[in-house]
Structure formats: C-alpha cells, structure tokens
Amino acid sequence: MNIPNILTLLRIVLTPAVVIFLMEGSYFKALIVFSISGLTDGLDGFLARVLKQQTKLGAYLDPIADKALLTSSFLTLAIMGIIPGWLTVIVISRDCIILLGIAILSIMSISFEIRPAFISKVTTMLQLMTVLTVLVLQGLGNAMDYNWMHLLYWVTALFTILSGLGYLVRGIRLINTQG
C-alpha cells in the first residue's frame, strides 16, 4: 500500500459521507467533503507519477473511486430533484456500458489496458465541476434556474456521451482485432 492508493481509498470512504450530508440537506458539509474527494483524485495520480508508485491496484481503484463518488452524488442529487434526472441517467449509463464492456472483454479473454482517453478525463472533470457547482449554489441557498447551469448540464451530457461512444469504439476494435 502506498500514498496514492491510500488517497484513492480515502475517496471511496468519503463517498458515503457526501451522500449522507446531501440527504440531510447539509450542502456546505457535502461541498467540503466532495472538494476533499476531488482534490485526492488529482493528488493520487500526481503522486503516483512523481513518486513512481503507479500500481495495478491503483489503476483499478482510481476509476472505481471516481465512479462511486460521481454516481452516488448524481443519483442523490437527482432523487432530491436538484439536478435533472436525464443527466444522471446519461452519467450512470455510460459507466454501466464501460463496465459491461470490461466484463465482455474479460469473458472473451481479450487483454486490454485500463487507460482513460483524454475525452474521458475531460468528462470526469466536467462531471465533478457540475456536482461542485450545484453544491456551491445549494450551499449558498441560490436557486438552480440559471441558464448557464443548463448549459453546463448539456456540455457535461455531450462529453459523457462522446466519451462513452469512444470507449464503445475502442472495445469493438479490440474484439474485432483479438476476438
């Protein structure tokens, strides 16, 4: 176990706290915990590279931590009627499609490397920014009817869809070349 993996595990452990704070309407506390989680996301990867502590475990845990935090946050906020349900469906559907693809490749014994594409990193950043912005506005007691919020929702949805399609194309290529 190394520092980057510990930070990733911390992000997983903090996820239920974000959900609990959201359910209690404690948006400022949720914002703080979510922000700490977001910082560990960037810090774990940076430290893994700088300290040359990249591990196979970290390669698996990092996306799991991201998915746990984002899926839980989007789902809770949608159930509470704070963000649009359609956006949550897009975010979660993309993740389910990726997991299904990984399962299919594994069942077919097709070797693959877990390496996020650039668009996926942008997608994760947009999803984090969407939740963070919602938490800031909720914490300040502001209404969510800003036109720019709708633009952020649509941009996040667009990148999420494009990222999902990118993974789908990569998976199909792997199956066609190795399957």
Tab-separated table of N, CA and C in Angstrom:
chain	number	residue	atom	x	y	z
A	1	MET	N	0.851	-1.180	0.000
A	1	MET	CA	0.000	0.000	0.000
A	1	MET	C	0.892	1.236	0.000
A	2	ASN	N	0.580	2.176	-0.885
A	2	ASN	CA	1.368	3.399	-0.963
A	2	ASN	C	0.460	4.624	-0.793
A	3	ILE	N	1.044	5.804	-0.747
A	3	ILE	CA	0.288	7.036	-0.501
A	3	ILE	C	-0.779	7.275	-1.569
A	4	PRO	N	-0.478	7.149	-2.873
A	4	PRO	CA	-1.532	7.358	-3.864
A	4	PRO	C	-2.724	6.404	-3.674
A	5	ASN	N	-2.456	5.137	-3.376
A	5	ASN	CA	-3.556	4.188	-3.171
A	5	ASN	C	-4.349	4.512	-1.908
A	6	ILE	N	-3.667	4.986	-0.876
A	6	ILE	CA	-4.360	5.390	0.350
A	6	ILE	C	-5.290	6.575	0.067
A	7	LEU	N	-4.830	7.525	-0.731
A	7	LEU	CA	-5.670	8.668	-1.103
A	7	LEU	C	-6.895	8.208	-1.903
A	8	THR	N	-6.691	7.245	-2.784
A	8	THR	CA	-7.806	6.714	-3.557
A	8	THR	C	-8.808	6.020	-2.648
A	9	LEU	N	-8.316	5.226	-1.712
A	9	LEU	CA	-9.206	4.566	-0.745
A	9	LEU	C	-9.945	5.592	0.106
A	10	LEU	N	-9.274	6.685	0.448
A	10	LEU	CA	-9.919	7.757	1.211
A	10	LEU	C	-11.114	8.309	0.430
A	11	ARG	N	-10.951	8.473	-0.877
A	11	ARG	CA	-12.043	8.961	-1.721
A	11	ARG	C	-13.234	8.002	-1.683
A	12	ILE	N	-12.951	6.722	-1.689
A	12	ILE	CA	-14.028	5.721	-1.612
A	12	ILE	C	-14.726	5.813	-0.256
A	13	VAL	N	-13.951	5.949	0.816
A	13	VAL	CA	-14.501	6.015	2.169
A	13	VAL	C	-15.312	7.301	2.380
A	14	LEU	N	-14.922	8.403	1.743
A	14	LEU	CA	-15.620	9.681	1.901
A	14	LEU	C	-16.942	9.735	1.128
A	15	THR	N	-17.113	8.863	0.145
A	15	THR	CA	-18.319	8.890	-0.686
A	15	THR	C	-19.610	8.782	0.132
A	16	PRO	N	-19.731	7.823	1.063
A	16	PRO	CA	-20.974	7.771	1.851
A	16	PRO	C	-21.215	9.045	2.667
A	17	ALA	N	-20.146	9.702	3.113
A	17	ALA	CA	-20.313	10.944	3.873
A	17	ALA	C	-20.948	12.025	3.002
A	18	VAL	N	-20.526	12.108	1.741
A	18	VAL	CA	-21.124	13.082	0.817
A	18	VAL	C	-22.624	12.811	0.696
A	19	VAL	N	-22.982	11.560	0.484
A	19	VAL	CA	-24.395	11.194	0.317
A	19	VAL	C	-25.191	11.513	1.578
A	20	ILE	N	-24.646	11.176	2.734
A	20	ILE	CA	-25.345	11.441	3.999
A	20	ILE	C	-25.565	12.941	4.185
A	21	PHE	N	-24.536	13.736	3.929
A	21	PHE	CA	-24.684	15.189	4.063
A	21	PHE	C	-25.722	15.731	3.086
A	22	LEU	N	-25.732	15.209	1.854
A	22	LEU	CA	-26.733	15.642	0.883
A	22	LEU	C	-28.138	15.306	1.369
A	23	MET	N	-28.312	14.089	1.849
A	23	MET	CA	-29.629	13.651	2.318
A	23	MET	C	-30.105	14.499	3.506
A	24	GLU	N	-29.180	14.972	4.310
A	24	GLU	CA	-29.522	15.816	5.453
A	24	GLU	C	-29.716	17.279	5.060
A	25	GLY	N	-29.417	17.604	3.797
A	25	GLY	CA	-29.508	18.995	3.358
A	25	GLY	C	-28.338	19.840	3.833
A	26	SER	N	-27.279	19.196	4.267
A	26	SER	CA	-26.068	19.890	4.727
A	26	SER	C	-25.134	20.087	3.529
A	27	TYR	N	-25.538	21.003	2.644
A	27	TYR	CA	-24.822	21.174	1.381
A	27	TYR	C	-23.405	21.695	1.563
A	28	PHE	N	-23.203	22.549	2.556
A	28	PHE	CA	-21.852	23.072	2.776
A	28	PHE	C	-20.917	21.952	3.226
A	29	LYS	N	-21.393	21.084	4.128
A	29	LYS	CA	-20.575	19.948	4.565
A	29	LYS	C	-20.326	18.997	3.389
A	30	ALA	N	-21.354	18.762	2.586
A	30	ALA	CA	-21.193	17.907	1.400
A	30	ALA	C	-20.176	18.518	0.448
A	31	LEU	N	-20.235	19.834	0.297
A	31	LEU	CA	-19.281	20.551	-0.561
A	31	LEU	C	-17.850	20.357	-0.075
A	32	ILE	N	-17.643	20.477	1.230
A	32	ILE	CA	-16.297	20.314	1.781
A	32	ILE	C	-15.775	18.897	1.543
A	33	VAL	N	-16.591	17.898	1.861
A	33	VAL	CA	-16.153	16.505	1.697
A	33	VAL	C	-15.973	16.176	0.216
A	34	PHE	N	-16.885	16.652	-0.625
A	34	PHE	CA	-16.766	16.419	-2.065
A	34	PHE	C	-15.501	17.080	-2.604
A	35	SER	N	-15.205	18.288	-2.143
A	35	SER	CA	-13.989	19.003	-2.584
A	35	SER	C	-12.734	18.254	-2.171
A	36	ILE	N	-12.713	17.756	-0.933
A	36	ILE	CA	-11.569	16.968	-0.475
A	36	ILE	C	-11.415	15.729	-1.356
A	37	SER	N	-12.535	15.096	-1.656
A	37	SER	CA	-12.502	13.908	-2.527
A	37	SER	C	-11.968	14.258	-3.907
A	38	GLY	N	-12.422	15.384	-4.444
A	38	GLY	CA	-11.943	15.826	-5.754
A	38	GLY	C	-10.459	16.124	-5.756
A	39	LEU	N	-9.977	16.737	-4.677
A	39	LEU	CA	-8.544	17.026	-4.573
A	39	LEU	C	-7.719	15.743	-4.506
A	40	THR	N	-8.222	14.745	-3.781
A	40	THR	CA	-7.473	13.485	-3.701
A	40	THR	C	-7.417	12.811	-5.060
A	41	ASP	N	-8.432	13.073	-5.912
A	41	ASP	CA	-8.445	12.478	-7.248
A	41	ASP	C	-7.255	12.963	-8.068
A	42	GLY	N	-7.001	14.249	-8.023
A	42	GLY	CA	-5.853	14.782	-8.757
A	42	GLY	C	-4.531	14.465	-8.076
A	43	LEU	N	-4.544	14.512	-6.764
A	43	LEU	CA	-3.318	14.307	-5.994
A	43	LEU	C	-2.810	12.872	-6.086
A	44	ASP	N	-3.716	11.888	-6.068
A	44	ASP	CA	-3.246	10.497	-6.107
A	44	ASP	C	-2.526	10.181	-7.415
A	45	GLY	N	-3.080	10.657	-8.521
A	45	GLY	CA	-2.433	10.422	-9.817
A	45	GLY	C	-1.103	11.147	-9.934
A	46	PHE	N	-1.081	12.390	-9.455
A	46	PHE	CA	0.150	13.183	-9.494
A	46	PHE	C	1.244	12.506	-8.670
A	47	LEU	N	0.899	12.117	-7.443
A	47	LEU	CA	1.892	11.480	-6.573
A	47	LEU	C	2.349	10.133	-7.125
A	48	ALA	N	1.428	9.393	-7.711
A	48	ALA	CA	1.800	8.091	-8.286
A	48	ALA	C	2.857	8.273	-9.370
A	49	ARG	N	2.678	9.313	-10.198
A	49	ARG	CA	3.653	9.560	-11.270
A	49	ARG	C	4.973	10.096	-10.714
A	50	VAL	N	4.897	11.104	-9.845
A	50	VAL	CA	6.093	11.752	-9.315
A	50	VAL	C	6.910	10.796	-8.443
A	51	LEU	N	6.219	10.042	-7.600
A	51	LEU	CA	6.914	9.117	-6.700
A	51	LEU	C	7.175	7.757	-7.351
A	52	LYS	N	6.768	7.634	-8.610
A	52	LYS	CA	6.904	6.368	-9.351
A	52	LYS	C	6.276	5.210	-8.560
A	53	GLN	N	5.035	5.467	-8.091
A	53	GLN	CA	4.316	4.480	-7.309
A	53	GLN	C	3.008	4.059	-8.011
A	54	GLN	N	3.063	4.028	-9.340
A	54	GLN	CA	1.893	3.575	-10.083
A	54	GLN	C	1.780	2.063	-9.914
A	55	THR	N	0.584	1.609	-9.535
A	55	THR	CA	0.377	0.183	-9.300
A	55	THR	C	-0.843	-0.299	-10.075
A	56	LYS	N	-0.897	-1.594	-10.262
A	56	LYS	CA	-2.058	-2.184	-10.916
A	56	LYS	C	-3.305	-1.961	-10.059
A	57	LEU	N	-3.146	-2.093	-8.734
A	57	LEU	CA	-4.261	-1.848	-7.823
A	57	LEU	C	-4.782	-0.424	-7.990
A	58	GLY	N	-3.876	0.539	-8.057
A	58	GLY	CA	-4.265	1.931	-8.242
A	58	GLY	C	-4.986	2.160	-9.558
A	59	ALA	N	-4.543	1.468	-10.605
A	59	ALA	CA	-5.190	1.595	-11.916
A	59	ALA	C	-6.638	1.121	-11.864
A	60	TYR	N	-6.924	0.150	-11.008
A	60	TYR	CA	-8.299	-0.347	-10.858
A	60	TYR	C	-9.090	0.507	-9.868
A	61	LEU	N	-8.434	0.867	-8.743
A	61	LEU	CA	-9.149	1.592	-7.685
A	61	LEU	C	-9.538	3.016	-8.084
A	62	ASP	N	-8.683	3.711	-8.827
A	62	ASP	CA	-8.948	5.106	-9.156
A	62	ASP	C	-10.267	5.287	-9.908
A	63	PRO	N	-10.505	4.550	-10.995
A	63	PRO	CA	-11.794	4.736	-11.669
A	63	PRO	C	-12.976	4.266	-10.822
A	64	ILE	N	-12.755	3.249	-9.976
A	64	ILE	CA	-13.831	2.804	-9.087
A	64	ILE	C	-14.180	3.922	-8.106
A	65	ALA	N	-13.167	4.582	-7.569
A	65	ALA	CA	-13.402	5.691	-6.641
A	65	ALA	C	-14.142	6.834	-7.328
A	66	ASP	N	-13.720	7.151	-8.561
A	66	ASP	CA	-14.407	8.201	-9.330
A	66	ASP	C	-15.868	7.841	-9.551
A	67	LYS	N	-16.096	6.603	-9.986
A	67	LYS	CA	-17.469	6.159	-10.271
A	67	LYS	C	-18.325	6.166	-9.014
A	68	ALA	N	-17.761	5.707	-7.905
A	68	ALA	CA	-18.521	5.677	-6.649
A	68	ALA	C	-18.926	7.090	-6.238
A	69	LEU	N	-17.980	8.026	-6.265
A	69	LEU	CA	-18.259	9.393	-5.852
A	69	LEU	C	-19.258	10.072	-6.785
A	70	LEU	N	-18.997	9.985	-8.077
A	70	LEU	CA	-19.856	10.687	-9.035
A	70	LEU	C	-21.238	10.045	-9.151
A	71	THR	N	-21.288	8.720	-9.235
A	71	THR	CA	-22.583	8.047	-9.348
A	71	THR	C	-23.438	8.335	-8.117
A	72	SER	N	-22.852	8.215	-6.943
A	72	SER	CA	-23.594	8.480	-5.708
A	72	SER	C	-24.077	9.920	-5.642
A	73	SER	N	-23.227	10.847	-6.016
A	73	SER	CA	-23.589	12.266	-5.969
A	73	SER	C	-24.683	12.590	-6.972
A	74	PHE	N	-24.502	12.153	-8.219
A	74	PHE	CA	-25.519	12.419	-9.242
A	74	PHE	C	-26.856	11.783	-8.868
A	75	LEU	N	-26.813	10.544	-8.424
A	75	LEU	CA	-28.045	9.837	-8.083
A	75	LEU	C	-28.768	10.523	-6.920
A	76	THR	N	-28.040	10.864	-5.882
A	76	THR	CA	-28.653	11.528	-4.726
A	76	THR	C	-29.231	12.881	-5.115
A	77	LEU	N	-28.472	13.670	-5.857
A	77	LEU	CA	-28.947	14.996	-6.274
A	77	LEU	C	-30.151	14.897	-7.204
A	78	ALA	N	-30.194	13.874	-8.044
A	78	ALA	CA	-31.353	13.697	-8.942
A	78	ALA	C	-32.581	13.269	-8.152
A	79	ILE	N	-32.405	12.337	-7.235
A	79	ILE	CA	-33.533	11.886	-6.408
A	79	ILE	C	-34.109	13.057	-5.614
A	80	MET	N	-33.240	13.948	-5.177
A	80	MET	CA	-33.675	15.109	-4.404
A	80	MET	C	-34.265	16.202	-5.302
A	81	GLY	N	-34.213	15.996	-6.627
A	81	GLY	CA	-34.767	16.961	-7.563
A	81	GLY	C	-33.901	18.191	-7.764
A	82	ILE	N	-32.625	18.075	-7.461
A	82	ILE	CA	-31.724	19.226	-7.548
A	82	ILE	C	-31.060	19.311	-8.920
A	83	ILE	N	-30.725	18.168	-9.494
A	83	ILE	CA	-30.203	18.164	-10.869
A	83	ILE	C	-31.150	17.317	-11.721
A	84	PRO	N	-31.098	17.505	-13.031
A	84	PRO	CA	-32.028	16.768	-13.893
A	84	PRO	C	-31.764	15.254	-13.894
A	85	GLY	N	-32.839	14.500	-13.831
A	85	GLY	CA	-32.736	13.045	-13.868
A	85	GLY	C	-32.121	12.543	-15.157
A	86	TRP	N	-32.414	13.202	-16.281
A	86	TRP	CA	-31.889	12.746	-17.571
A	86	TRP	C	-30.360	12.779	-17.584
A	87	LEU	N	-29.782	13.790	-16.926
A	87	LEU	CA	-28.318	13.883	-16.885
A	87	LEU	C	-27.744	12.736	-16.065
A	88	THR	N	-28.393	12.420	-14.972
A	88	THR	CA	-27.954	11.307	-14.124
A	88	THR	C	-28.030	9.990	-14.880
A	89	VAL	N	-29.092	9.805	-15.653
A	89	VAL	CA	-29.223	8.579	-16.454
A	89	VAL	C	-28.080	8.469	-17.452
A	90	ILE	N	-27.710	9.574	-18.088
A	90	ILE	CA	-26.604	9.567	-19.053
A	90	ILE	C	-25.290	9.221	-18.356
A	91	VAL	N	-25.033	9.857	-17.215
A	91	VAL	CA	-23.781	9.613	-16.484
A	91	VAL	C	-23.690	8.153	-16.055
A	92	ILE	N	-24.741	7.631	-15.461
A	92	ILE	CA	-24.711	6.253	-14.962
A	92	ILE	C	-24.721	5.244	-16.109
A	93	SER	N	-25.454	5.537	-17.181
A	93	SER	CA	-25.489	4.626	-18.332
A	93	SER	C	-24.110	4.470	-18.954
A	94	ARG	N	-23.381	5.565	-19.080
A	94	ARG	CA	-22.022	5.499	-19.632
A	94	ARG	C	-21.162	4.567	-18.791
A	95	ASP	N	-21.231	4.731	-17.472
A	95	ASP	CA	-20.424	3.901	-16.587
A	95	ASP	C	-20.833	2.428	-16.680
A	96	CYS	N	-22.126	2.170	-16.789
A	96	CYS	CA	-22.601	0.787	-16.935
A	96	CYS	C	-22.122	0.176	-18.249
A	97	ILE	N	-22.138	0.966	-19.307
A	97	ILE	CA	-21.666	0.486	-20.612
A	97	ILE	C	-20.172	0.161	-20.539
A	98	ILE	N	-19.401	1.005	-19.871
A	98	ILE	CA	-17.966	0.754	-19.724
A	98	ILE	C	-17.734	-0.530	-18.938
A	99	LEU	N	-18.451	-0.693	-17.823
A	99	LEU	CA	-18.305	-1.910	-17.015
A	99	LEU	C	-18.728	-3.147	-17.789
A	100	LEU	N	-19.789	-3.041	-18.551
A	100	LEU	CA	-20.240	-4.161	-19.379
A	100	LEU	C	-19.176	-4.514	-20.424
A	101	GLY	N	-18.582	-3.491	-21.019
A	101	GLY	CA	-17.514	-3.721	-21.990
A	101	GLY	C	-16.314	-4.418	-21.380
A	102	ILE	N	-15.933	-3.988	-20.189
A	102	ILE	CA	-14.812	-4.633	-19.488
A	102	ILE	C	-15.145	-6.093	-19.197
A	103	ALA	N	-16.383	-6.347	-18.780
A	103	ALA	CA	-16.798	-7.721	-18.495
A	103	ALA	C	-16.750	-8.580	-19.757
A	104	ILE	N	-17.239	-8.038	-20.861
A	104	ILE	CA	-17.235	-8.787	-22.125
A	104	ILE	C	-15.806	-9.088	-22.564
A	105	LEU	N	-14.931	-8.083	-22.498
A	105	LEU	CA	-13.526	-8.300	-22.887
A	105	LEU	C	-12.874	-9.347	-21.983
A	106	SER	N	-13.179	-9.308	-20.695
A	106	SER	CA	-12.619	-10.288	-19.764
A	106	SER	C	-13.140	-11.689	-20.056
A	107	ILE	N	-14.440	-11.811	-20.289
A	107	ILE	CA	-15.041	-13.117	-20.609
A	107	ILE	C	-14.430	-13.697	-21.882
A	108	MET	N	-14.158	-12.814	-22.836
A	108	MET	CA	-13.574	-13.258	-24.108
A	108	MET	C	-12.058	-13.424	-24.011
A	109	SER	N	-11.494	-13.207	-22.835
A	109	SER	CA	-10.050	-13.306	-22.594
A	109	SER	C	-9.248	-12.400	-23.522
A	110	ILE	N	-9.801	-11.227	-23.777
A	110	ILE	CA	-9.105	-10.232	-24.598
A	110	ILE	C	-8.351	-9.307	-23.653
A	111	SER	N	-7.041	-9.229	-23.841
A	111	SER	CA	-6.250	-8.375	-22.960
A	111	SER	C	-6.443	-6.907	-23.354
A	112	PHE	N	-6.498	-6.091	-22.344
A	112	PHE	CA	-6.665	-4.658	-22.573
A	112	PHE	C	-6.029	-3.914	-21.412
A	113	GLU	N	-5.702	-2.674	-21.675
A	113	GLU	CA	-5.092	-1.828	-20.654
A	113	GLU	C	-6.126	-0.803	-20.212
A	114	ILE	N	-6.267	-0.648	-18.897
A	114	ILE	CA	-7.177	0.365	-18.374
A	114	ILE	C	-6.434	1.688	-18.406
A	115	ARG	N	-6.791	2.486	-19.392
A	115	ARG	CA	-6.131	3.771	-19.592
A	115	ARG	C	-7.181	4.742	-20.120
A	116	PRO	N	-7.530	5.755	-19.325
A	116	PRO	CA	-8.571	6.674	-19.774
A	116	PRO	C	-8.105	7.534	-20.942
A	117	ALA	N	-8.998	7.734	-21.888
A	117	ALA	CA	-8.723	8.618	-23.020
A	117	ALA	C	-8.813	10.068	-22.528
A	118	PHE	N	-8.258	10.984	-23.285
A	118	PHE	CA	-8.287	12.401	-22.901
A	118	PHE	C	-9.718	12.889	-22.710
A	119	ILE	N	-10.604	12.505	-23.627
A	119	ILE	CA	-12.002	12.951	-23.521
A	119	ILE	C	-12.654	12.440	-22.239
A	120	SER	N	-12.212	11.285	-21.768
A	120	SER	CA	-12.758	10.747	-20.527
A	120	SER	C	-12.291	11.557	-19.326
A	121	LYS	N	-11.075	12.046	-19.389
A	121	LYS	CA	-10.577	12.907	-18.311
A	121	LYS	C	-11.349	14.229	-18.295
A	122	VAL	N	-11.621	14.760	-19.489
A	122	VAL	CA	-12.426	15.982	-19.591
A	122	VAL	C	-13.839	15.713	-19.062
A	123	THR	N	-14.388	14.548	-19.412
A	123	THR	CA	-15.723	14.175	-18.952
A	123	THR	C	-15.780	14.106	-17.434
A	124	THR	N	-14.803	13.446	-16.830
A	124	THR	CA	-14.761	13.347	-15.372
A	124	THR	C	-14.648	14.728	-14.750
A	125	MET	N	-13.810	15.587	-15.330
A	125	MET	CA	-13.672	16.948	-14.817
A	125	MET	C	-14.997	17.707	-14.913
A	126	LEU	N	-15.702	17.571	-16.029
A	126	LEU	CA	-16.992	18.248	-16.194
A	126	LEU	C	-18.035	17.707	-15.210
A	127	GLN	N	-18.031	16.396	-15.005
A	127	GLN	CA	-18.971	15.813	-14.049
A	127	GLN	C	-18.675	16.305	-12.637
A	128	LEU	N	-17.393	16.333	-12.265
A	128	LEU	CA	-17.003	16.863	-10.954
A	128	LEU	C	-17.393	18.336	-10.827
A	129	MET	N	-17.145	19.102	-11.890
A	129	MET	CA	-17.470	20.523	-11.882
A	129	MET	C	-18.981	20.742	-11.773
A	130	THR	N	-19.760	19.892	-12.420
A	130	THR	CA	-21.224	20.003	-12.347
A	130	THR	C	-21.696	19.802	-10.918
A	131	VAL	N	-21.239	18.726	-10.280
A	131	VAL	CA	-21.647	18.462	-8.897
A	131	VAL	C	-21.130	19.564	-7.978
A	132	LEU	N	-19.897	19.959	-8.156
A	132	LEU	CA	-19.300	21.006	-7.325
A	132	LEU	C	-20.084	22.311	-7.445
A	133	THR	N	-20.434	22.706	-8.661
A	133	THR	CA	-21.190	23.942	-8.885
A	133	THR	C	-22.564	23.862	-8.230
A	134	VAL	N	-23.229	22.725	-8.375
A	134	VAL	CA	-24.538	22.533	-7.751
A	134	VAL	C	-24.419	22.650	-6.235
A	135	LEU	N	-23.383	22.031	-5.669
A	135	LEU	CA	-23.195	22.086	-4.216
A	135	LEU	C	-22.900	23.510	-3.741
A	136	VAL	N	-22.111	24.246	-4.501
A	136	VAL	CA	-21.825	25.639	-4.140
A	136	VAL	C	-23.113	26.449	-4.151
A	137	LEU	N	-23.897	26.321	-5.228
A	137	LEU	CA	-25.142	27.088	-5.321
A	137	LEU	C	-26.140	26.679	-4.239
A	138	GLN	N	-26.245	25.400	-3.981
A	138	GLN	CA	-27.151	24.933	-2.915
A	138	GLN	C	-26.662	25.410	-1.557
A	139	GLY	N	-25.354	25.353	-1.353
A	139	GLY	CA	-24.787	25.803	-0.085
A	139	GLY	C	-25.005	27.288	0.158
A	140	LEU	N	-25.031	28.057	-0.925
A	140	LEU	CA	-25.271	29.492	-0.811
A	140	LEU	C	-26.759	29.815	-0.776
A	141	GLY	N	-27.589	28.786	-0.972
A	141	GLY	CA	-29.035	28.987	-0.946
A	141	GLY	C	-29.581	29.594	-2.221
A	142	ASN	N	-28.808	29.532	-3.303
A	142	ASN	CA	-29.263	30.089	-4.582
A	142	ASN	C	-30.112	29.088	-5.341
A	143	ALA	N	-31.059	29.599	-6.071
A	143	ALA	CA	-31.902	28.743	-6.909
A	143	ALA	C	-31.076	28.202	-8.070
A	144	MET	N	-31.516	27.088	-8.628
A	144	MET	CA	-30.757	26.425	-9.690
A	144	MET	C	-31.268	26.777	-11.090
A	145	ASP	N	-32.021	27.847	-11.248
A	145	ASP	CA	-32.626	28.170	-12.535
A	145	ASP	C	-31.744	29.040	-13.432
A	146	TYR	N	-30.466	28.993	-13.224
A	146	TYR	CA	-29.572	29.775	-14.064
A	146	TYR	C	-29.437	29.121	-15.431
A	147	ASN	N	-29.494	29.946	-16.479
A	147	ASN	CA	-29.338	29.411	-17.838
A	147	ASN	C	-27.984	28.751	-18.029
A	148	TRP	N	-26.949	29.321	-17.410
A	148	TRP	CA	-25.613	28.753	-17.574
A	148	TRP	C	-25.516	27.383	-16.927
A	149	MET	N	-26.327	27.114	-15.913
A	149	MET	CA	-26.334	25.769	-15.321
A	149	MET	C	-26.874	24.762	-16.331
A	150	HIS	N	-27.900	25.172	-17.060
A	150	HIS	CA	-28.442	24.281	-18.090
A	150	HIS	C	-27.393	24.026	-19.172
A	151	LEU	N	-26.625	25.056	-19.507
A	151	LEU	CA	-25.539	24.882	-20.465
A	151	LEU	C	-24.505	23.899	-19.923
A	152	LEU	N	-24.150	24.025	-18.650
A	152	LEU	CA	-23.201	23.098	-18.033
A	152	LEU	C	-23.750	21.670	-18.056
A	153	TYR	N	-25.043	21.512	-17.780
A	153	TYR	CA	-25.659	20.182	-17.842
A	153	TYR	C	-25.518	19.592	-19.242
A	154	TRP	N	-25.820	20.387	-20.266
A	154	TRP	CA	-25.773	19.882	-21.638
A	154	TRP	C	-24.345	19.593	-22.101
A	155	VAL	N	-23.398	20.438	-21.707
A	155	VAL	CA	-21.990	20.195	-22.068
A	155	VAL	C	-21.498	18.924	-21.379
A	156	THR	N	-21.859	18.763	-20.113
A	156	THR	CA	-21.483	17.551	-19.380
A	156	THR	C	-22.101	16.326	-20.040
A	157	ALA	N	-23.363	16.419	-20.424
A	157	ALA	CA	-24.042	15.300	-21.090
A	157	ALA	C	-23.363	14.982	-22.423
A	158	LEU	N	-23.046	16.008	-23.211
A	158	LEU	CA	-22.415	15.799	-24.513
A	158	LEU	C	-21.073	15.085	-24.370
A	159	PHE	N	-20.218	15.559	-23.471
A	159	PHE	CA	-18.918	14.927	-23.290
A	159	PHE	C	-19.055	13.516	-22.718
A	160	THR	N	-20.038	13.315	-21.845
A	160	THR	CA	-20.273	11.978	-21.288
A	160	THR	C	-20.660	11.016	-22.392
A	161	ILE	N	-21.532	11.448	-23.286
A	161	ILE	CA	-21.958	10.602	-24.408
A	161	ILE	C	-20.788	10.331	-25.349
A	162	LEU	N	-20.046	11.377	-25.713
A	162	LEU	CA	-18.903	11.201	-26.618
A	162	LEU	C	-17.852	10.281	-26.009
A	163	SER	N	-17.606	10.437	-24.729
A	163	SER	CA	-16.645	9.576	-24.042
A	163	SER	C	-17.123	8.120	-24.071
A	164	GLY	N	-18.395	7.909	-23.770
A	164	GLY	CA	-18.962	6.556	-23.811
A	164	GLY	C	-18.853	5.938	-25.185
A	165	LEU	N	-19.142	6.732	-26.223
A	165	LEU	CA	-19.011	6.236	-27.596
A	165	LEU	C	-17.559	5.899	-27.920
A	166	GLY	N	-16.637	6.713	-27.404
A	166	GLY	CA	-15.211	6.445	-27.613
A	166	GLY	C	-14.807	5.107	-27.023
A	167	TYR	N	-15.271	4.824	-25.807
A	167	TYR	CA	-14.971	3.529	-25.183
A	167	TYR	C	-15.627	2.391	-25.957
A	168	LEU	N	-16.822	2.624	-26.445
A	168	LEU	CA	-17.530	1.603	-27.220
A	168	LEU	C	-16.752	1.259	-28.490
A	169	VAL	N	-16.267	2.277	-29.180
A	169	VAL	CA	-15.480	2.065	-30.401
A	169	VAL	C	-14.185	1.320	-30.082
A	170	ARG	N	-13.498	1.728	-28.997
A	170	ARG	CA	-12.259	1.041	-28.604
A	170	ARG	C	-12.524	-0.429	-28.300
A	171	GLY	N	-13.609	-0.709	-27.592
A	171	GLY	CA	-13.963	-2.083	-27.248
A	171	GLY	C	-14.257	-2.923	-28.475
A	172	ILE	N	-15.023	-2.361	-29.401
A	172	ILE	CA	-15.352	-3.086	-30.638
A	172	ILE	C	-14.097	-3.354	-31.443
A	173	ARG	N	-13.210	-2.393	-31.513
A	173	ARG	CA	-11.928	-2.607	-32.234
A	173	ARG	C	-11.113	-3.736	-31.604
A	174	LEU	N	-11.066	-3.747	-30.269
A	174	LEU	CA	-10.341	-4.822	-29.573
A	174	LEU	C	-10.938	-6.193	-29.892
A	175	ILE	N	-12.250	-6.253	-29.869
A	175	ILE	CA	-12.933	-7.534	-30.157
A	175	ILE	C	-12.669	-7.947	-31.602
A	176	ASN	N	-12.723	-6.990	-32.531
A	176	ASN	CA	-12.507	-7.315	-33.938
A	176	ASN	C	-11.069	-7.717	-34.257
A	177	THR	N	-10.103	-7.148	-33.533
A	177	THR	CA	-8.709	-7.483	-33.812
A	177	THR	C	-8.201	-8.693	-33.047
A	178	GLN	N	-8.734	-8.904	-31.808
A	178	GLN	CA	-8.234	-10.008	-30.986
A	178	GLN	C	-9.253	-11.137	-30.806
A	179	GLY	N	-10.524	-10.844	-31.079
A	179	GLY	CA	-11.585	-11.822	-30.805
A	179	GLY	C	-11.758	-12.795	-31.846
